[in-house]
CSV table of N, CA and C in Angstrom, one decimal:
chain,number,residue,atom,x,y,z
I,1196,UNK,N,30.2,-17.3,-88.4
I,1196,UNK,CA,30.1,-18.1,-89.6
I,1196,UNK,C,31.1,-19.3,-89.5
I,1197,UNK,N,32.7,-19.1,-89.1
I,1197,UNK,CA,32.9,-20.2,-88.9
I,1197,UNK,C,32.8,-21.4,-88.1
I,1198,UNK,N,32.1,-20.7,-86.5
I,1198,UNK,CA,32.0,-21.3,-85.8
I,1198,UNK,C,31.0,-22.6,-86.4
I,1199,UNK,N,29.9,-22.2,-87.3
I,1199,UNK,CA,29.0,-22.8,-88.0
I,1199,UNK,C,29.7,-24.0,-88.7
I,1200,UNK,N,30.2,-23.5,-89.4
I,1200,UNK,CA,31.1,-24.3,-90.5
I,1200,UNK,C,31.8,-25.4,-89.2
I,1201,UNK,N,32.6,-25.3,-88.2
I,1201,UNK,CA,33.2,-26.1,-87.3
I,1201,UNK,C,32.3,-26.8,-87.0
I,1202,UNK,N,30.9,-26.2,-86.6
I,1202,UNK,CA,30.0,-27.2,-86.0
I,1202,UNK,C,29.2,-28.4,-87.0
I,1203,UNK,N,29.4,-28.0,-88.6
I,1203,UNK,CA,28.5,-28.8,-88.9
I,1203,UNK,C,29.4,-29.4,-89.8
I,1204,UNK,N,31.1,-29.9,-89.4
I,1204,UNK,CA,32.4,-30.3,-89.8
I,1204,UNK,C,32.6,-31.5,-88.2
I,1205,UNK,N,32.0,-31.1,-87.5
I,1205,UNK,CA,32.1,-32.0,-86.6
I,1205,UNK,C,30.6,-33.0,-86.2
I,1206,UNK,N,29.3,-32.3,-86.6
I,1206,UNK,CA,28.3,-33.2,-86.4
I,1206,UNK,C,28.3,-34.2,-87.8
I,1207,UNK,N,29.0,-33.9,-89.0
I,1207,UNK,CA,29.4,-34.4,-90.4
I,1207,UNK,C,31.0,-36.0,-89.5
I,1208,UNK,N,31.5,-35.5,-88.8
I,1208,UNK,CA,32.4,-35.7,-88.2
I,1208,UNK,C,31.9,-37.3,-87.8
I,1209,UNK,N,30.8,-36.8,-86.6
I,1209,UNK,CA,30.2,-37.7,-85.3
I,1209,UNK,C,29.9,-38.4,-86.4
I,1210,UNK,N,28.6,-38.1,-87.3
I,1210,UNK,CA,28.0,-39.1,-87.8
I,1210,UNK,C,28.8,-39.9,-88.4
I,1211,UNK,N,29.9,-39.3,-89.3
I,1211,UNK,CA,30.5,-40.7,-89.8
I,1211,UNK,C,31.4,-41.7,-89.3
I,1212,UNK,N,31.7,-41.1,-88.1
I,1212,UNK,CA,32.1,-41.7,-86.6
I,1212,UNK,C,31.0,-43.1,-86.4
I,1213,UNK,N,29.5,-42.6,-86.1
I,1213,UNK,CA,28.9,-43.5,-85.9
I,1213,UNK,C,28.5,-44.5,-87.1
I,1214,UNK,N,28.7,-44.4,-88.2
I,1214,UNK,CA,28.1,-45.0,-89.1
I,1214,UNK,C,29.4,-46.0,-89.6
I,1215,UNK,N,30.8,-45.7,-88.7
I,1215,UNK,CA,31.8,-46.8,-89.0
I,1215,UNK,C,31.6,-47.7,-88.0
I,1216,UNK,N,31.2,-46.9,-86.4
I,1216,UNK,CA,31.3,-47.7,-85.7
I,1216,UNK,C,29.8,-49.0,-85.8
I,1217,UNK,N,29.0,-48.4,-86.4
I,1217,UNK,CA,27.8,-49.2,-86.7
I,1217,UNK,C,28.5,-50.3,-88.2
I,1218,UNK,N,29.1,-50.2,-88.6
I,1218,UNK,CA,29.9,-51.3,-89.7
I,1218,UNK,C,30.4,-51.8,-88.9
I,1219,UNK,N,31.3,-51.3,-88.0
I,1219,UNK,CA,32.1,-52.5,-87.5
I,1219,UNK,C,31.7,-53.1,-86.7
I,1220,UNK,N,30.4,-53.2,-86.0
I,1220,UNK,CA,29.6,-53.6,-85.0
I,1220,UNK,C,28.9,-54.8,-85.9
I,1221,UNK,N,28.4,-54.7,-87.3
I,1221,UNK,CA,27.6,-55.5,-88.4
I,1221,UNK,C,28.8,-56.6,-88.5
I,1222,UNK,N,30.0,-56.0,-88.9
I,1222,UNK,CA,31.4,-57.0,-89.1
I,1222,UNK,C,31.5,-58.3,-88.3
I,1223,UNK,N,31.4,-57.9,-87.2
I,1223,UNK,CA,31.8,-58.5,-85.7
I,1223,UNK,C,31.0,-59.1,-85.3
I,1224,UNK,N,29.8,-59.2,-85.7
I,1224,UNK,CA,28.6,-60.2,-85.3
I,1224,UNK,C,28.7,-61.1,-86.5
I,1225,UNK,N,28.8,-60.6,-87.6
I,1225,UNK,CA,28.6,-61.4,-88.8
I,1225,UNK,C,30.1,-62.4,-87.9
I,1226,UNK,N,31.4,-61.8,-87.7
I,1226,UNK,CA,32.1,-62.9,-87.4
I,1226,UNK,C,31.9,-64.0,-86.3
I,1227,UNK,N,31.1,-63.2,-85.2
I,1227,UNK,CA,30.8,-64.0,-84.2
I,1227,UNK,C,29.8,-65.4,-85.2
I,1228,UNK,N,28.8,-64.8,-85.3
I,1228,UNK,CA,27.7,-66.0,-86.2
I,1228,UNK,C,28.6,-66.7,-87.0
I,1229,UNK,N,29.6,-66.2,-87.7
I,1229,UNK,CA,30.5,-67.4,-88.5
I,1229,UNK,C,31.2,-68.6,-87.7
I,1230,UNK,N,31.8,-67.5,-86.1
I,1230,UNK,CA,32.7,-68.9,-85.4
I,1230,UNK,C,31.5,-69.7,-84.7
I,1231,UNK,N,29.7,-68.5,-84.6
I,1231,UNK,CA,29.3,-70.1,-84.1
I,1231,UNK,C,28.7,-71.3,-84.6
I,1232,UNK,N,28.7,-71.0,-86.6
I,1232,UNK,CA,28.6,-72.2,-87.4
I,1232,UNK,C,29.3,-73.0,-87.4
I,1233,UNK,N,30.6,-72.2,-87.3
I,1233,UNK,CA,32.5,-73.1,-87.4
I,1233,UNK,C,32.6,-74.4,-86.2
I,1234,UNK,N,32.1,-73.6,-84.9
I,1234,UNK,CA,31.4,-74.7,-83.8
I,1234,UNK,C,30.3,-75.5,-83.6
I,1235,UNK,N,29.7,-74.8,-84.3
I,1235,UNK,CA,28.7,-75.8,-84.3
I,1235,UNK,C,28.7,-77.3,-84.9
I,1236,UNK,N,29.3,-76.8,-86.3
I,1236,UNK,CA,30.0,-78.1,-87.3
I,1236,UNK,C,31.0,-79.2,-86.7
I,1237,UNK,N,32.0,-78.4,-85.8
I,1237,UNK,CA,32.8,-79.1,-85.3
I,1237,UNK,C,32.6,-80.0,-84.2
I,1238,UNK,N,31.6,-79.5,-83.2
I,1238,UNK,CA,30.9,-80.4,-81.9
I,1238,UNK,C,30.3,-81.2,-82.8
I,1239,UNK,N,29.3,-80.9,-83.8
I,1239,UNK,CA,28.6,-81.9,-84.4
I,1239,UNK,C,29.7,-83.1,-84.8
I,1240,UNK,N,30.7,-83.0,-85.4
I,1240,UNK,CA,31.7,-84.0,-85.8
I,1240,UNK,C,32.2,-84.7,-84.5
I,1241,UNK,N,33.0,-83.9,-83.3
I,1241,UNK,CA,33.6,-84.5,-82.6
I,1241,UNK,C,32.6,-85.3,-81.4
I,1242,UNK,N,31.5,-85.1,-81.5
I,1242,UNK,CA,30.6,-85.1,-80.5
I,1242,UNK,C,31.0,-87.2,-80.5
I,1243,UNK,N,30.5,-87.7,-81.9
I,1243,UNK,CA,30.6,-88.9,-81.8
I,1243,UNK,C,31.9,-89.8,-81.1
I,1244,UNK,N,32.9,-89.1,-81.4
I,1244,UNK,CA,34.0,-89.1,-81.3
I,1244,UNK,C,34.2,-89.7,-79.9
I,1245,UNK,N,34.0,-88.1,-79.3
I,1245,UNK,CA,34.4,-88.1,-77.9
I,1245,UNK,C,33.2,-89.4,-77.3
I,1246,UNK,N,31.8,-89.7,-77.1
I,1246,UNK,CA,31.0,-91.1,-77.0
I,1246,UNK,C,31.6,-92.4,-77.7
I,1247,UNK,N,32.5,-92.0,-78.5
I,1247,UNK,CA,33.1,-93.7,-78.7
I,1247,UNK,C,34.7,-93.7,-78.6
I,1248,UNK,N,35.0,-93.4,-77.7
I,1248,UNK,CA,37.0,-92.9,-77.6
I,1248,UNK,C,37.6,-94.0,-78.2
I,1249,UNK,N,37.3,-94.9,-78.1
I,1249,UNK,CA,38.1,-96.4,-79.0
I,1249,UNK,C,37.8,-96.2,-80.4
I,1250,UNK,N,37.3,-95.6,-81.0
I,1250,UNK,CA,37.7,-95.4,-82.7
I,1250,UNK,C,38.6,-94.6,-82.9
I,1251,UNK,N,38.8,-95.1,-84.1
I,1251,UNK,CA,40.7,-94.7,-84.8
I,1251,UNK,C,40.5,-93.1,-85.0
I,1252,UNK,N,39.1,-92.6,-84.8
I,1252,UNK,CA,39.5,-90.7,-84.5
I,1252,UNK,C,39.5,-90.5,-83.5
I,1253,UNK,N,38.8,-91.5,-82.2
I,1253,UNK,CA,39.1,-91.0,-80.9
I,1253,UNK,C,41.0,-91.2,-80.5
I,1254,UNK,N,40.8,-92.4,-81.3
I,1254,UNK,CA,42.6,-92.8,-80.6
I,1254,UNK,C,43.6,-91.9,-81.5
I,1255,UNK,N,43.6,-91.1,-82.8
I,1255,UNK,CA,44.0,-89.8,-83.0
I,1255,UNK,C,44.2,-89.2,-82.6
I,1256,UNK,N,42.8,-88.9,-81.9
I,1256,UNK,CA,43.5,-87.4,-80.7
I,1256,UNK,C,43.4,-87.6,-79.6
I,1257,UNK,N,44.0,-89.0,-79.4
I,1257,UNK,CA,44.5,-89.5,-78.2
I,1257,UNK,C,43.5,-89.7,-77.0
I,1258,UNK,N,42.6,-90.1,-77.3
I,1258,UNK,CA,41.5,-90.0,-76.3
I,1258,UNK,C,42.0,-91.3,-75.4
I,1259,UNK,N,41.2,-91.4,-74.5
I,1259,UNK,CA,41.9,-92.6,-73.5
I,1259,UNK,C,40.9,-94.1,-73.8
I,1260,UNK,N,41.5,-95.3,-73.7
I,1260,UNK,CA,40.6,-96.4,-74.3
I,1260,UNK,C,40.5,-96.6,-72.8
I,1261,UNK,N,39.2,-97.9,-72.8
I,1261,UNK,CA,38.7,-98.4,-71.9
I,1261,UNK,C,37.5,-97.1,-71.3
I,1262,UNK,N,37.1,-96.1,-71.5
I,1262,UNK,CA,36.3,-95.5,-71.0
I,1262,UNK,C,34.8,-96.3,-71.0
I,1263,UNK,N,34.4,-95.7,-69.8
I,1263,UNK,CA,32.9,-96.5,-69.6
I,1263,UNK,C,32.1,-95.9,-71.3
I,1264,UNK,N,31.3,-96.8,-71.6
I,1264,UNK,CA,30.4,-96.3,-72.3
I,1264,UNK,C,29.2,-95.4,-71.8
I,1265,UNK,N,28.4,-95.1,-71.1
I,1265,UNK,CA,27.8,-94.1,-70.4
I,1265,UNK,C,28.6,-92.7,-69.8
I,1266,UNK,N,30.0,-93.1,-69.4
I,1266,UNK,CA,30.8,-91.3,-69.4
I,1266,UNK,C,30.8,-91.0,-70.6
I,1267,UNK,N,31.3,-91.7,-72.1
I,1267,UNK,CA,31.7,-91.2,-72.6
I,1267,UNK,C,30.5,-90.8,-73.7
I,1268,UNK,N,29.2,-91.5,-73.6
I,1268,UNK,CA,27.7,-91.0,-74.2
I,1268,UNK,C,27.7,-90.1,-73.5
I,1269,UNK,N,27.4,-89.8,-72.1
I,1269,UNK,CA,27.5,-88.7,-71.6
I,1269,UNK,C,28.0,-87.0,-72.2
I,1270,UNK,N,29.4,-87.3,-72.3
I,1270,UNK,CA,30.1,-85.9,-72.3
I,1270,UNK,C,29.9,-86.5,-74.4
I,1271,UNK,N,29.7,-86.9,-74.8
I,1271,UNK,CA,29.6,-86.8,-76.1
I,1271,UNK,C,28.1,-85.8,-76.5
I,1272,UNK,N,27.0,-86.2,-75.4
I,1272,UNK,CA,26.0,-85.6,-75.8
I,1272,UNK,C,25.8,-84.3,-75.6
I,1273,UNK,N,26.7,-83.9,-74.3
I,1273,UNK,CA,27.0,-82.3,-73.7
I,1273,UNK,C,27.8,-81.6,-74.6
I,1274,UNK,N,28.3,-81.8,-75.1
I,1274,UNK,CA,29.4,-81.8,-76.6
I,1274,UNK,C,28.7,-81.6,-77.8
I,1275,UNK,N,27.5,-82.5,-78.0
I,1275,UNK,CA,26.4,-82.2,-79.2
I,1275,UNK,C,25.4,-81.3,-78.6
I,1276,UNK,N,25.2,-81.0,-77.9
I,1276,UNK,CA,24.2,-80.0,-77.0
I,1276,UNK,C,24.8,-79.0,-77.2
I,1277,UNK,N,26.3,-78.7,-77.5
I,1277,UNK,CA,27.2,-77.3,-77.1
I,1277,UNK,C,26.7,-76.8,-78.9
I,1278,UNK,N,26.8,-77.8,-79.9
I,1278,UNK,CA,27.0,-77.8,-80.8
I,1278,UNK,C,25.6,-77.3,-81.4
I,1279,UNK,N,24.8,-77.8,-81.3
I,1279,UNK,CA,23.0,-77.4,-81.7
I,1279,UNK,C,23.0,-76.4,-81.0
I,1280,UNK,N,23.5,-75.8,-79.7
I,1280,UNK,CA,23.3,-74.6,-79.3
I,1280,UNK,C,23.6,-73.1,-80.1
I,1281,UNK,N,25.0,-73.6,-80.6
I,1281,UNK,CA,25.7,-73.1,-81.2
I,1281,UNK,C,25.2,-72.9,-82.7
I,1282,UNK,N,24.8,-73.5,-82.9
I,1282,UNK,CA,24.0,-73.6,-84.6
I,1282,UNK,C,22.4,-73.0,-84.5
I,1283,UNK,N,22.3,-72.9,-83.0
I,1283,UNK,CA,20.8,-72.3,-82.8
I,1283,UNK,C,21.0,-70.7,-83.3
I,1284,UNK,N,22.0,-70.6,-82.3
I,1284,UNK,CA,22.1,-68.8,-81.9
I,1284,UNK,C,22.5,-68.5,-83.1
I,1285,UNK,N,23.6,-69.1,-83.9
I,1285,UNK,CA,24.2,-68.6,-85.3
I,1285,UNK,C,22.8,-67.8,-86.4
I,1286,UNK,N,21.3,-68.5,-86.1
I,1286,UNK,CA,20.5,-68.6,-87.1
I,1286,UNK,C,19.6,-67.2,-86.3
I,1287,UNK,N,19.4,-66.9,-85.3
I,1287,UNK,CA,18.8,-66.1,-84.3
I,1287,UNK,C,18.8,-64.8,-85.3
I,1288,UNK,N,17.5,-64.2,-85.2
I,1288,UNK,CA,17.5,-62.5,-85.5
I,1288,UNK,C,18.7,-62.0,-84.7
I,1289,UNK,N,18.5,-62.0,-83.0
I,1289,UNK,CA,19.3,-61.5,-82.3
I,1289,UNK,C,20.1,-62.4,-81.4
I,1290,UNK,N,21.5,-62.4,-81.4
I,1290,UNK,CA,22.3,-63.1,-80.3
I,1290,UNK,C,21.5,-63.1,-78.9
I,1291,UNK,N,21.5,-64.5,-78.3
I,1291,UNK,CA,21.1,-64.5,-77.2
I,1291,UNK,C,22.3,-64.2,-76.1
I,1292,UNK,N,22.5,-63.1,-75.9
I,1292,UNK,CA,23.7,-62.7,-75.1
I,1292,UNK,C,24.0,-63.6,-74.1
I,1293,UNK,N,23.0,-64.0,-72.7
I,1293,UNK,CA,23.5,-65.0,-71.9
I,1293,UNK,C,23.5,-66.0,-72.1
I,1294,UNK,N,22.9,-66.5,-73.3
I,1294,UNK,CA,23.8,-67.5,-73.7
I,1294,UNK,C,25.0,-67.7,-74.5
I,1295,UNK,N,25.3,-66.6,-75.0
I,1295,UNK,CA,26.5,-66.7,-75.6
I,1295,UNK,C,27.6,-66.7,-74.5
I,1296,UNK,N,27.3,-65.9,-73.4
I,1296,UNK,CA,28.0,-66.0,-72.7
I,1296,UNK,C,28.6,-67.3,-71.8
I,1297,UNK,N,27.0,-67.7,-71.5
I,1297,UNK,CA,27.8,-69.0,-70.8
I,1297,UNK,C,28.4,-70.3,-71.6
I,1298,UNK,N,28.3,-69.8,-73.1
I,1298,UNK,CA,29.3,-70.6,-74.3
I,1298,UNK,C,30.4,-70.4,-74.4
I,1299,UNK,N,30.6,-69.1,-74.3
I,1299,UNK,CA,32.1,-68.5,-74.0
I,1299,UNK,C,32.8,-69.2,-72.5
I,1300,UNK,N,31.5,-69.0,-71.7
I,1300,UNK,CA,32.6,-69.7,-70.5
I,1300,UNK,C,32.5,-71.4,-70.7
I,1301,UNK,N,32.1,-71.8,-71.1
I,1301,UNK,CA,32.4,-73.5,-71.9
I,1301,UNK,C,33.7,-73.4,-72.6
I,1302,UNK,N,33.7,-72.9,-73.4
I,1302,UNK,CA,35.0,-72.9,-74.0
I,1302,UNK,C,36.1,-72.8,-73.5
I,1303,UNK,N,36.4,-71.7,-72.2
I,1303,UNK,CA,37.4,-71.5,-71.5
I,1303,UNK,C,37.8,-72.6,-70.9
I,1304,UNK,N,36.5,-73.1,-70.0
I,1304,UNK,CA,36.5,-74.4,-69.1
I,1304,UNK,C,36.8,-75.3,-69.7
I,1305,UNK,N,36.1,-75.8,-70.8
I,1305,UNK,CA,36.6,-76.9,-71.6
I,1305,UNK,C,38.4,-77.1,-71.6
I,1306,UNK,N,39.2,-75.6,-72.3
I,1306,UNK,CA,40.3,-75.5,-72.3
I,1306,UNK,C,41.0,-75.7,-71.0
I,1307,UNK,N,40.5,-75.2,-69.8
I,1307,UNK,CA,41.0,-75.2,-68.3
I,1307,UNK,C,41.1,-77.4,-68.2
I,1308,UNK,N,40.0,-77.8,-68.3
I,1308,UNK,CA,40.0,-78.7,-67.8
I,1308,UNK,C,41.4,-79.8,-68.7
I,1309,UNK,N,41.0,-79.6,-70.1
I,1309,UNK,CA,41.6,-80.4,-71.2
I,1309,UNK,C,43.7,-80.4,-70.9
I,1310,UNK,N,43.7,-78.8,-70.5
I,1310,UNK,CA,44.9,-78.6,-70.3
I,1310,UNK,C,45.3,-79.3,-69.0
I,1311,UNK,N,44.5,-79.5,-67.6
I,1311,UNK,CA,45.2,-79.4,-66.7
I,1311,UNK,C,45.6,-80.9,-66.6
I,1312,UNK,N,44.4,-81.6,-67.3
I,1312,UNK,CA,44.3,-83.5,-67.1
I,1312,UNK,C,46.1,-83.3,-68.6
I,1313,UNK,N,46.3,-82.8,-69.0
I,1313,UNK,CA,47.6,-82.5,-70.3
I,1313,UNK,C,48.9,-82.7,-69.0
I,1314,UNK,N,48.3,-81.3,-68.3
I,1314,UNK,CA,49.6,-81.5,-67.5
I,1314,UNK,C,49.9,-82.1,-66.6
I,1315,UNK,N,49.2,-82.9,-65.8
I,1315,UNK,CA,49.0,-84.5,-65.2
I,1315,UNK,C,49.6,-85.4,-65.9
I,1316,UNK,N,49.9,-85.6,-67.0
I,1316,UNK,CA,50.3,-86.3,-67.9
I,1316,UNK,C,49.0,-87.5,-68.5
I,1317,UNK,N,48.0,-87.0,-68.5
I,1317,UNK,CA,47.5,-87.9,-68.5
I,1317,UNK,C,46.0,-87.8,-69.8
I,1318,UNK,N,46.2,-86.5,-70.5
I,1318,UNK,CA,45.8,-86.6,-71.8
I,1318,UNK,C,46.6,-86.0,-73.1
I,1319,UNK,N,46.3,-85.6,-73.9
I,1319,UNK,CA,46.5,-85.6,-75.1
I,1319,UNK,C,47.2,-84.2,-75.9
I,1320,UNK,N,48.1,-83.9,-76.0
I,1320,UNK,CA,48.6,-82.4,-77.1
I,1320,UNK,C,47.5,-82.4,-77.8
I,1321,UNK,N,47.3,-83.2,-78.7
I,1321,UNK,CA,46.3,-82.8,-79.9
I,1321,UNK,C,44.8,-82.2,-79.5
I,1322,UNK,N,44.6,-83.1,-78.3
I,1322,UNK,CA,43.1,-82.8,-77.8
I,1322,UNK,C,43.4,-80.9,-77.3
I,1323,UNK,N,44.5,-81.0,-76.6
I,1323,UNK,CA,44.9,-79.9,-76.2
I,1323,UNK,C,44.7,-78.4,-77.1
I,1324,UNK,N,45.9,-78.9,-78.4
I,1324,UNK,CA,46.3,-77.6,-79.0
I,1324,UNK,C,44.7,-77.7,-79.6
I,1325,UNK,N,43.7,-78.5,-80.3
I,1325,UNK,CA,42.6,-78.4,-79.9
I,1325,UNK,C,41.5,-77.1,-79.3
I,1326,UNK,N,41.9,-77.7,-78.0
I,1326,UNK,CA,40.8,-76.9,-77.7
I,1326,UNK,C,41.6,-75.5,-77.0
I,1327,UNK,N,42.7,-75.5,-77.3
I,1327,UNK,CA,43.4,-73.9,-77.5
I,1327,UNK,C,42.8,-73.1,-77.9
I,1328,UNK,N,42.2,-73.7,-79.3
I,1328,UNK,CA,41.5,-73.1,-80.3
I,1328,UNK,C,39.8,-72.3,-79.6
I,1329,UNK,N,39.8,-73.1,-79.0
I,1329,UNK,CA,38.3,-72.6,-78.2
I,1329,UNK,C,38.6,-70.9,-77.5
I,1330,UNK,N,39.6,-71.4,-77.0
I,1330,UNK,CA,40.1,-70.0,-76.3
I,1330,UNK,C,39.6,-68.6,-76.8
I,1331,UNK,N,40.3,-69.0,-78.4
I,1331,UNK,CA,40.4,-67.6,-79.6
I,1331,UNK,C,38.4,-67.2,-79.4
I,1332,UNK,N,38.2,-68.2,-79.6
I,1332,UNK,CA,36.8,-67.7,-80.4
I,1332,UNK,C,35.9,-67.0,-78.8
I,1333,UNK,N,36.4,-68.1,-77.4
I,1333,UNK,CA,35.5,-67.4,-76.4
I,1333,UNK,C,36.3,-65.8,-75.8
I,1334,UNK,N,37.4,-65.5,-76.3
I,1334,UNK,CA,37.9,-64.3,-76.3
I,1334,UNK,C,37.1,-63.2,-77.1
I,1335,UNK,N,36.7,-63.7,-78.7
I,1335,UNK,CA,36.0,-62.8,-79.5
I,1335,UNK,C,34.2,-62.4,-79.2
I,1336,UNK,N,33.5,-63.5,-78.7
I,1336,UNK,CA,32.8,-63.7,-77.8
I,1336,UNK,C,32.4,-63.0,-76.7
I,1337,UNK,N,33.6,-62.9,-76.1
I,1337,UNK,CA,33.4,-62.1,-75.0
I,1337,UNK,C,33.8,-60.3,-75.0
I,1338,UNK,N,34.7,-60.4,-75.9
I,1338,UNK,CA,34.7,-59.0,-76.4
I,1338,UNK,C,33.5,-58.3,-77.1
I,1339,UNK,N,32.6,-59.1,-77.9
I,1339,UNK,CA,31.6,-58.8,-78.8
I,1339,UNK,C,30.8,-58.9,-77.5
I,1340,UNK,N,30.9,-59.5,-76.7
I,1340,UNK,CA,29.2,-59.4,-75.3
I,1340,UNK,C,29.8,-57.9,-75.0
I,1341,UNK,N,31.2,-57.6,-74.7
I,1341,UNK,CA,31.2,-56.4,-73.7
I,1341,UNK,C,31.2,-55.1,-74.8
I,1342,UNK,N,30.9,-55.1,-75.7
I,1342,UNK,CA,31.0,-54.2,-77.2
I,1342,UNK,C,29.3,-54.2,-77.0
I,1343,UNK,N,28.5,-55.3,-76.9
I,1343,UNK,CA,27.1,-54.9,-77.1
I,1343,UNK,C,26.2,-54.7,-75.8
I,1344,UNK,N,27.0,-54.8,-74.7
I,1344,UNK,CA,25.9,-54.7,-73.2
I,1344,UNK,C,24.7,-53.4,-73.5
I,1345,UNK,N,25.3,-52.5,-74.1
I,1345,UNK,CA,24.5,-51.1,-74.0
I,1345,UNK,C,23.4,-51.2,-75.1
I,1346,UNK,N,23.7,-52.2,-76.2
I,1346,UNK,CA,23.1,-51.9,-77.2
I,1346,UNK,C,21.8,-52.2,-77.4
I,1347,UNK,N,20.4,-51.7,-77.6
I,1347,UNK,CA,19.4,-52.1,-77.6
I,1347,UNK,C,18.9,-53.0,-78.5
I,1348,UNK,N,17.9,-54.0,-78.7
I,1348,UNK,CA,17.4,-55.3,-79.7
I,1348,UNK,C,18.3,-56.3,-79.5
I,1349,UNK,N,19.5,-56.5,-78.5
I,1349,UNK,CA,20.1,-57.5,-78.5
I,1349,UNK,C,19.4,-58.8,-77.4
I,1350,UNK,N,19.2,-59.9,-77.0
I,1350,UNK,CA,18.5,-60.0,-76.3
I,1350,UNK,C,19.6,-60.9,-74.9
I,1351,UNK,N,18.8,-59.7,-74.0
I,1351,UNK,CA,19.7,-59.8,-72.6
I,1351,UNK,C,20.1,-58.7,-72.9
I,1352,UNK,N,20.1,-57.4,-73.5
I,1352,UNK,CA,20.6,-56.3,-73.4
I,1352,UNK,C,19.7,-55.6,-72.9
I,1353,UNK,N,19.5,-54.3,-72.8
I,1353,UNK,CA,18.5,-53.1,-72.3
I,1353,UNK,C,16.9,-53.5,-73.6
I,1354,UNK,N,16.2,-53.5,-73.0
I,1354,UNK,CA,15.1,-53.3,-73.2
I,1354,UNK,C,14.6,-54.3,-73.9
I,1355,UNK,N,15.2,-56.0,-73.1
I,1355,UNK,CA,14.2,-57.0,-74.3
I,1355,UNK,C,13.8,-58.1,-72.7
């Protein structure tokens, strides 16, 4: 009899084990989907930015003048691409895992690159501490990809 009682103290146990880990799994995505509206909004803003460096927001955050106009349409548009991407997935039934993924590694790169041309001396703190910020969110990103690999209905997971 008590073995009974132990066992149905611990299956009472599991479940409410799984039914926190399934909240905090709901939590974590709802946060993911929030940083990739938060990005999304933000490429949308800086996108122009970065395609016209000689306006008083490019020269702000220290962007460099004299850039060709076609580099800087260029990586402005890759910048609005990151950003619609980002606003796509946020709206998705299901996160598109390999793409979030290779969002997350944008982010990183972005920071790799922004930092190293920093320590060259030859761009910007602001742009920098900036895209520091990228860091945080392809960390959460990528913790939330390796939290859902197993999970099924995610897509790029098991069984889609």
């Amino acid at each position: 009899n008590a073995c009974l009682r132990i066992g149905w103290l611990a299956q009472l146990a599991s479940k409410n084990s799984q039914n926190q880990e399934r909240k905090l799994v709901v939590v974590c995505e709802k946060l993911v989907r929030l940083t990739l509206v938060i990005s999304c909004i933000f490429d949308l803003v800086v996108s122009p930015v970065i395609a016209f460096p000689e306006s008083t927001a490019g020269q702000i955050l220290g962007l460099p003048s004299g850039v060709p106009l076609l580099y800087g349409a260029l990586l402005g548009f890759v910048i609005l691409l990151f950003g619609l991407i980002y606003g796509w997935l946020a709206t998705r039934p299901s996160i598109d895992q390999p793409l979030l993924f290779v969002s997350a590694v944008g982010k990183v790169a972005f920071l790799l690159i922004i930092s190293g041309v920093w320590l060259a001396g030859q761009g910007s703190g602001v742009l920098t501490a900036l895209a520091a910020t990228d860091v945080l969110t392809a960390i959460l990103w990528f913790w939330w990809l390796g939290t859902n690999l197993n999970r099924p209905g995610i897509v790029g997971g098991p069984n889609s």
